[in-house]
Amino acid sequence: MQSGIRTFRDDDAMDRGKLLEPELKKAIRESAISVIVFSRDYASSKWCLDEVLTIIQEKERVSSKHEVVPVFYNVEPSDVRNQTGSFEEAFSGYDDMIEAETDPQKKVEWLEKVKAWRVSLRKAGSLTGMVLTAKGHEAKFIGKIVNVIKKKLNYKLLYVEDKLVGIENNVAEIESWLQDPSPNAVILCIHGMGGIGKTTISKCIYNSNSHEYDGSCFLADIQETSNQHNGLLRLQSQLLSTLLRSNKEEVIWNIDEGIVKVTNAFCNKKVLLVLDDISTRQQLTALLGPQQFHYGSKVIITTRHKWLLTSFDVNPKVHPVKELDPYDAYKLFSLYAFHRDHPIERYIVQSNLVVRHCGGHPLALKVLGSSLNGKTIDVWEDAIRKLEVVPNPEIQKLLKLSYDTLEDTNDKDLFLHIACFFVGENKEFIVKLLAECELYPILGIQNLMDRCLLYIENGRVMMHNLIKQMGREVVHKESPKDPGKRSRLWNHQDSFNVLKENGVVGQLKILNLSYSMELIKTPDFDGLPRLESLLLEGCLSLIQVCESIVNLEKLVLLDISGCRSLKNIPCLPRSLVSLNMHGCSNLGGLGQVQCMDSCSLSSLLVDLDVSQCNLYDKSFPEDWSNLFSLKCLDISYHHITSLPGCVKRLPSLKVLRAKKCSHLQKVLDVPKSVTELSVSENMSLEIVQPTPNPLAFLFADECQKLCAVEGCFKLESIQNVDRKIIRYLGLESNSENGFDKQNTYTEEDSVKVLYEFGIFSTYVLGKTLPCFKHKEIGSDISFRVPSHPNGSRISGLNVSFILSTSSKYGDPTIYEIEVNNKTKALIWKYTPTINIRLKKPGEFNYVWSSLWRTGNLLDDGDDFVIRSSVTGAALVECCVNFVYDDNEVGEDNLEEIGDSRCMFNHISWSDRMLVEVSDYVHCGKTYCFKVGGAMDVPNIGGISDLIVDWWGLRAEWRSRRIAVGPPIYRLKN
């Protein structure tokens, strides 16, 4: 009864004088579980034997789900099963009674009855049950029986809706944590935004596991309760009463007394405690005290405040709860809107709109699904239109709790700024911009993340759609009827109307007039002294910006992107941090743009976008050295032929974008401070010379003519490759008089040589290989490094493959070459940047020949295995040769020393890359050499500072192919 389980006991609820049928049978049938307590005298009671017979019959009924739990109280299960011991004595008495019976009919009835009793006892005694011996502790034993019954009943202490979707994985992960007995696995924090399902998950965990503990307590709505009069005292009292299983409320006079009493309760028993909706350290201290728990205890906390994790002596496990995936969101919404797991067909379009609006938020899906249940299509459509403007009050109230708990007004302002204007913007940009507004955005963004009000994705500040809508509603309620009295105007039509009707809005900090198609001239800005951000994006008719803009001393952001009718921009305020002029195509032409000279631009400027402004080389000023704060510059979509001189001298520039500049051929003298360079889709670009320091990213996809990035790779026609390299690769001219690289071959048909990571490689048509020392059929080859007769050391490795392919299989691709020094347990994995494109249909044989400049790293007797992975072709044969020190003499060296050709359009043996295979030789390590995005590169073992993808070349460029023409070259026989 104390456990809340409704019970039926035959000695209390029945008149012993009545027959077992039908009252007992009815009671058994209506029960979920029968507990049979077998004692020594059990078989001496015909009543008890009739009960066990009825219970077993009910269990074996076809449609029955009746459970039976036998309890063996100071009796062995085998005595019950085999009718031995005291059970044998009782049945001997029944046998004597039958023997003495003189009525033949009664004798047969008793024989059948006793036989049925024996069968039922045999079946009951064979069931898994619970045994209490004479030395057992009865109170504890009864507690175990209760737990077994609770488990079989799936007994629920807390109500949970039956329409549960998408929580299985969350529950399973936490259930697994509950089984961890380590002292570090005591506290788990379920973290997520309001309404995401934290409480529901914790209820499910509590219902299914509380019976496994000596004491358990679920404290719900802690944040709400603690804000009430004596709220924390009442929570402490509830916690203590529940753990002690007291029928009366424990009296606690103050918080400190409660902490001591609660701590004592924790120390004396294994407990399961769930603290729902914790929001302050004070709440944690009041309810957990010094966090001293009995072995095996578990504490689960649900919260929106991730910063609370620093309040624990031992770092708790954090379990974040994410939004539902689209499938589960659709299902959950349908269960509430249609009482089935999919929508009615004629409501599918509207259902999709609502589900998309909710963004996988479970509470929103439930609330909106329930509110639309049974409504007509026209009501649905009107409700959807309203949702885009006015959030649902129930959802708004729940989500706003996270905003209300922000104690710092700066954090509240920061949240509203982001919700109204900056969702999806780069975090670094927001930090630079709002730091000038004295909002301390680095700290503030972290505080907002800790409360699940925003998150960072790919460097951008993101916010759930419902959270963004909540923030905008906070601003809307500042003045629901009069937008002119609000602190922020994000809707361009509201902004335009306010300025048109009122003229001045003195309290405005951010003004959004974007896409105001009728706006020809901006208003006078003298009435907006507090303005910090001015958004004029997409104002296609705008031809004049009022000169009073220079007086806006607090203006840090100006966005005039897409204002293609603008021809001139007046002097701008010196406070500007971010200026976006993208797409102002009438600003350029053949003359210099006035607003871009060093005198007109703010020295505080951090972010400048002048892309797609129709600019030429002479449009840029000579000097921008005063822009010492500029971190990000975009000069894309222009007619420039080289990097403007003013850009080369920017002292603090980090990010430089120069994309789609159709005439740009070379990018040289990049400022040494730059860490990210984007030169994608420059169809004329041939050479990139990055900074002396390694770039974090170089984006150069769709640059079809790009043949050299200094320190990374070179791709040149064979005419521009040292003769020594050509000889080592096994290539020679078809000319009878020897190698003639000036006259024999046209540029179109030239073989290309790639140099990267200290590896030279090329493709040529043909099916024969030079005279290699080691050859094997297939994709693998094994060999041992020999000693050279004159004692010279090996300085290079020539690795070649014959590939057989057909145009019907697509272009062949070498996915990876693995060079494994088994003696040193050293592995190099290399993926060539360039592959070939077949120029015509048919079947072909190609040779991929490579030269690995290893230095003096291959020792005599080292055992090697080389493997290759290829797609779109069959690998016919693998071959290996060695390059020795004594090869490096003669005219080739003289030619190399005397060669004065530009390093960019020539590949020589002395060239060095920033990453070369010969630099990574630690025994027991695996190194991967591959140009590509971060997602394309395997982890590198051992050397943490080796980042072979630092150039950031995207996969589109990495998989670039070169056309291979007729077999102009052949390999030596």
Coordinates of N, CA, C and O in Angstrom, one line a residue, residues 411-505:
D411 N 23.3 41.7 -21.9 CA 23.0 40.4 -22.6 C 21.7 40.4 -23.2 O 21.4 39.9 -24.3
K412 N 20.7 41.1 -22.5 CA 19.4 41.2 -23.1 C 19.4 42.0 -24.4 O 18.8 41.7 -25.4
D413 N 20.1 43.1 -24.4 CA 20.3 44.0 -25.6 C 20.9 43.2 -26.7 O 20.5 43.2 -27.9
L414 N 22.0 42.4 -26.4 CA 22.7 41.6 -27.4 C 21.8 40.6 -28.0 O 21.7 40.4 -29.2
F415 N 21.0 39.9 -27.1 CA 20.0 38.9 -27.7 C 19.0 39.6 -28.6 O 18.8 39.0 -29.7
L416 N 18.5 40.7 -28.2 CA 17.5 41.3 -29.1 C 18.1 41.8 -30.4 O 17.5 41.8 -31.5
H417 N 19.3 42.4 -30.3 CA 20.0 42.8 -31.5 C 20.2 41.6 -32.5 O 19.9 41.7 -33.7
I418 N 20.6 40.5 -32.0 CA 20.9 39.3 -32.8 C 19.6 38.8 -33.4 O 19.4 38.4 -34.6
A419 N 18.5 38.7 -32.5 CA 17.2 38.1 -32.9 C 16.6 39.0 -34.0 O 16.0 38.5 -34.9
C420 N 16.8 40.3 -33.9 CA 16.2 41.2 -34.9 C 17.0 41.3 -36.2 O 16.4 41.6 -37.3
F421 N 18.3 41.2 -36.1 CA 19.1 41.6 -37.3 C 20.3 40.7 -37.7 O 20.7 40.7 -38.9
F422 N 20.8 39.9 -36.8 CA 22.1 39.2 -37.1 C 22.1 37.7 -37.1 O 23.1 37.1 -37.1
V423 N 20.9 37.1 -37.1 CA 20.9 35.6 -37.1 C 21.5 35.2 -38.5 O 21.1 35.7 -39.5
G424 N 22.4 34.3 -38.4 CA 23.1 33.8 -39.6 C 24.4 34.5 -40.0 O 25.1 34.1 -40.9
E425 N 24.7 35.6 -39.3 CA 25.9 36.4 -39.6 C 27.1 35.7 -38.9 O 27.0 35.0 -37.9
N426 N 28.3 36.0 -39.5 CA 29.5 35.5 -38.9 C 29.7 36.0 -37.5 O 29.6 37.2 -37.2
K427 N 30.1 35.1 -36.6 CA 30.3 35.4 -35.2 C 31.4 36.5 -35.1 O 31.2 37.5 -34.3
E428 N 32.5 36.4 -35.8 CA 33.5 37.4 -35.7 C 33.0 38.8 -36.1 O 33.4 39.8 -35.5
F429 N 32.2 38.8 -37.2 CA 31.7 40.1 -37.6 C 30.8 40.7 -36.5 O 30.9 41.9 -36.2
I430 N 29.9 39.9 -35.9 CA 29.0 40.4 -34.9 C 29.8 40.9 -33.7 O 29.6 42.0 -33.1
V431 N 30.9 40.1 -33.3 CA 31.7 40.6 -32.2 C 32.4 41.9 -32.5 O 32.3 42.8 -31.6
K432 N 32.9 42.0 -33.6 CA 33.6 43.3 -34.0 C 32.6 44.5 -34.0 O 32.9 45.6 -33.6
L433 N 31.5 44.2 -34.5 CA 30.5 45.3 -34.7 C 29.9 45.7 -33.3 O 29.9 46.9 -33.0
L434 N 29.4 44.7 -32.5 CA 28.7 45.1 -31.3 C 29.6 45.4 -30.2 O 29.2 46.0 -29.2
A435 N 30.9 45.1 -30.3 CA 31.9 45.5 -29.3 C 31.9 47.0 -29.2 O 32.1 47.6 -28.2
E436 N 31.8 47.7 -30.4 CA 31.8 49.1 -30.5 C 30.6 49.7 -29.8 O 30.5 50.9 -29.5
C437 N 29.5 48.9 -29.6 CA 28.3 49.4 -28.9 C 28.4 49.1 -27.4 O 27.4 49.2 -26.7
E438 N 29.6 48.7 -26.9 CA 29.8 48.4 -25.5 C 28.8 47.3 -25.0 O 28.3 47.5 -23.9
L439 N 28.6 46.3 -25.8 CA 27.8 45.2 -25.3 C 28.6 44.0 -24.9 O 28.0 43.0 -24.6
Y440 N 29.9 44.0 -25.0 CA 30.8 42.9 -24.6 C 30.3 41.6 -25.2 O 29.9 40.7 -24.5
P441 N 30.3 41.5 -26.5 CA 29.6 40.4 -27.2 C 30.3 39.0 -27.0 O 29.6 38.0 -27.1
I442 N 31.6 39.0 -26.8 CA 32.2 37.7 -26.6 C 31.7 37.0 -25.4 O 31.2 35.8 -25.4
L443 N 31.6 37.7 -24.2 CA 31.0 37.2 -23.0 C 29.5 37.0 -23.2 O 29.0 36.0 -22.8
G444 N 28.9 37.9 -23.8 CA 27.4 37.9 -24.0 C 27.0 36.7 -24.8 O 26.0 36.0 -24.5
I445 N 27.7 36.5 -25.9 CA 27.3 35.3 -26.8 C 27.5 34.0 -26.0 O 26.6 33.1 -26.1
Q446 N 28.5 33.9 -25.2 CA 28.7 32.7 -24.4 C 27.5 32.5 -23.4 O 27.0 31.4 -23.2
N447 N 27.1 33.6 -22.8 CA 26.0 33.6 -21.8 C 24.7 33.2 -22.5 O 23.9 32.4 -22.0
L448 N 24.5 33.7 -23.7 CA 23.3 33.3 -24.5 C 23.3 31.8 -24.9 O 22.3 31.1 -24.9
M449 N 24.5 31.4 -25.3 CA 24.7 29.9 -25.6 C 24.4 29.1 -24.4 O 23.8 28.0 -24.5
D450 N 24.9 29.5 -23.3 CA 24.7 28.7 -22.0 C 23.2 28.6 -21.7 O 22.8 27.6 -21.0
R451 N 22.4 29.5 -22.1 CA 21.0 29.5 -21.9 C 20.2 28.9 -23.1 O 19.0 29.1 -23.1
C452 N 20.9 28.4 -24.0 CA 20.2 27.8 -25.2 C 19.4 28.8 -26.0 O 18.4 28.4 -26.7
L453 N 19.9 30.0 -26.0 CA 19.2 31.1 -26.8 C 19.8 31.2 -28.2 O 19.2 31.8 -29.0
L454 N 21.0 30.7 -28.3 CA 21.6 30.7 -29.7 C 22.7 29.6 -29.7 O 23.0 29.0 -28.7
Y455 N 23.2 29.4 -30.9 CA 24.3 28.4 -31.0 C 25.2 28.8 -32.2 O 24.7 29.7 -33.0
I456 N 26.3 28.3 -32.3 CA 27.3 28.6 -33.4 C 27.4 27.4 -34.3 O 27.6 26.3 -33.9
E457 N 27.2 27.7 -35.6 CA 27.3 26.6 -36.6 C 28.2 27.2 -37.8 O 27.8 28.2 -38.4
N458 N 29.3 26.5 -38.0 CA 30.2 26.9 -39.1 C 30.6 28.3 -38.9 O 30.7 29.1 -39.9
G459 N 30.8 28.8 -37.7 CA 31.3 30.1 -37.5 C 30.2 31.2 -37.5 O 30.5 32.4 -37.3
R460 N 29.0 30.8 -37.7 CA 27.9 31.7 -37.8 C 27.0 31.6 -36.6 O 26.8 30.5 -36.0
V461 N 26.4 32.7 -36.2 CA 25.5 32.8 -35.0 C 24.1 32.4 -35.5 O 23.5 33.1 -36.3
M462 N 23.6 31.3 -35.0 CA 22.3 30.8 -35.4 C 21.4 30.8 -34.2 O 21.8 30.7 -33.0
M463 N 20.1 30.8 -34.5 CA 19.1 30.8 -33.5 C 17.9 30.0 -34.0 O 17.5 30.1 -35.1
H464 N 17.3 29.3 -33.1 CA 16.0 28.5 -33.5 C 15.0 29.6 -33.9 O 14.9 30.6 -33.3
N465 N 14.2 29.2 -34.9 CA 13.2 30.2 -35.4 C 12.3 30.6 -34.4 O 11.9 31.8 -34.4
L466 N 11.9 29.8 -33.5 CA 10.9 30.1 -32.4 C 11.6 31.1 -31.4 O 10.9 32.0 -30.9
I467 N 12.9 30.9 -31.1 CA 13.6 31.8 -30.2 C 13.7 33.2 -30.9 O 13.5 34.2 -30.2
K468 N 14.1 33.2 -32.2 CA 14.1 34.5 -32.9 C 12.8 35.2 -32.9 O 12.7 36.4 -32.6
Q469 N 11.7 34.4 -33.1 CA 10.4 35.0 -33.1 C 10.1 35.6 -31.7 O 9.4 36.6 -31.5
M470 N 10.5 34.8 -30.6 CA 10.2 35.3 -29.3 C 10.9 36.6 -29.0 O 10.4 37.5 -28.4
G471 N 12.2 36.7 -29.5 CA 13.0 38.0 -29.2 C 12.3 39.2 -30.0 O 12.2 40.3 -29.4
R472 N 11.9 38.9 -31.2 CA 11.2 40.0 -31.9 C 9.9 40.4 -31.3 O 9.5 41.6 -31.3
E473 N 9.2 39.4 -30.7 CA 8.0 39.8 -30.0 C 8.2 40.6 -28.8 O 7.4 41.5 -28.4
V474 N 9.4 40.4 -28.1 CA 9.7 41.2 -26.9 C 9.8 42.7 -27.4 O 9.3 43.6 -26.7
V475 N 10.5 42.9 -28.5 CA 10.6 44.3 -29.0 C 9.2 44.8 -29.5 O 8.9 46.0 -29.2
H476 N 8.5 44.0 -30.1 CA 7.1 44.4 -30.6 C 6.3 44.9 -29.5 O 5.5 45.8 -29.6
K477 N 6.4 44.2 -28.3 CA 5.5 44.6 -27.2 C 5.9 45.8 -26.5 O 5.2 46.3 -25.6
E478 N 7.1 46.4 -26.9 CA 7.5 47.7 -26.3 C 6.5 48.7 -26.8 O 6.2 49.7 -26.0
S479 N 5.9 48.6 -27.9 CA 4.9 49.5 -28.4 C 4.1 48.8 -29.5 O 4.4 48.9 -30.7
P480 N 3.1 47.9 -29.2 CA 2.4 47.1 -30.2 C 1.8 47.9 -31.3 O 1.8 47.5 -32.4
K481 N 1.3 49.1 -31.0 CA 0.5 49.9 -32.0 C 1.4 50.9 -32.7 O 1.0 51.3 -33.8
D482 N 2.4 51.3 -32.1 CA 3.2 52.4 -32.7 C 4.7 52.0 -32.9 O 5.5 52.0 -31.9
P483 N 5.1 51.5 -34.1 CA 6.4 51.0 -34.3 C 7.5 52.1 -34.0 O 8.6 51.8 -33.7
G484 N 7.1 53.4 -34.1 CA 8.0 54.4 -33.9 C 8.6 54.5 -32.5 O 9.6 55.2 -32.2
K485 N 7.9 53.9 -31.6 CA 8.3 53.9 -30.2 C 9.1 52.6 -29.8 O 9.4 52.5 -28.6
R486 N 9.4 51.8 -30.7 CA 10.2 50.6 -30.4 C 11.6 50.9 -30.5 O 12.1 51.8 -31.2
S487 N 12.4 50.1 -29.8 CA 13.9 50.3 -29.8 C 14.6 49.8 -31.1 O 15.7 50.2 -31.4
R488 N 13.9 48.9 -31.8 CA 14.5 48.3 -33.0 C 13.4 48.1 -34.1 O 12.3 47.7 -33.8
L489 N 13.7 48.4 -35.3 CA 12.8 48.2 -36.5 C 13.5 47.3 -37.5 O 14.5 47.8 -38.1
W490 N 13.1 46.1 -37.6 CA 13.7 45.1 -38.5 C 12.9 45.0 -39.8 O 13.5 44.5 -40.8
N491 N 11.7 45.3 -39.7 CA 10.8 45.2 -40.9 C 11.0 46.4 -41.7 O 10.7 47.5 -41.3
H492 N 11.5 46.3 -43.0 CA 11.8 47.5 -43.8 C 10.6 48.3 -44.0 O 10.7 49.6 -44.1
Q493 N 9.4 47.7 -44.1 CA 8.2 48.5 -44.4 C 7.8 49.3 -43.2 O 7.5 50.5 -43.3
D494 N 8.0 48.7 -42.0 CA 7.7 49.5 -40.7 C 8.7 50.7 -40.7 O 8.3 51.8 -40.3
S495 N 10.0 50.4 -41.0 CA 11.0 51.5 -40.9 C 10.7 52.6 -41.9 O 10.7 53.8 -41.5
F496 N 10.3 52.2 -43.1 CA 10.0 53.2 -44.1 C 8.8 54.1 -43.7 O 8.8 55.3 -43.8
N497 N 7.8 53.4 -43.2 CA 6.6 54.1 -42.8 C 6.8 55.1 -41.6 O 6.3 56.2 -41.6
V498 N 7.6 54.6 -40.6 CA 7.9 55.4 -39.5 C 8.6 56.7 -39.9 O 8.3 57.8 -39.5
L499 N 9.7 56.5 -40.7 CA 10.4 57.7 -41.1 C 9.6 58.6 -42.0 O 9.7 59.9 -42.0
K500 N 8.7 58.1 -42.8 CA 7.9 58.8 -43.7 C 6.9 59.7 -42.9 O 6.6 60.8 -43.2
E501 N 6.3 59.1 -41.8 CA 5.2 59.7 -41.1 C 5.8 60.6 -39.9 O 5.3 61.7 -39.7
N502 N 6.8 60.1 -39.2 CA 7.2 60.8 -38.0 C 8.5 61.6 -38.2 O 8.7 62.5 -37.5
G503 N 9.3 61.3 -39.2 CA 10.5 62.1 -39.5 C 11.6 61.7 -38.6 O 12.7 61.3 -39.1
V504 N 11.5 61.7 -37.3 CA 12.6 61.4 -36.4 C 12.1 60.3 -35.4 O 11.0 60.2 -35.0
V505 N 13.1 59.4 -35.1 CA 12.8 58.4 -34.1 C 14.1 58.4 -33.3 O 15.0 57.6 -33.5

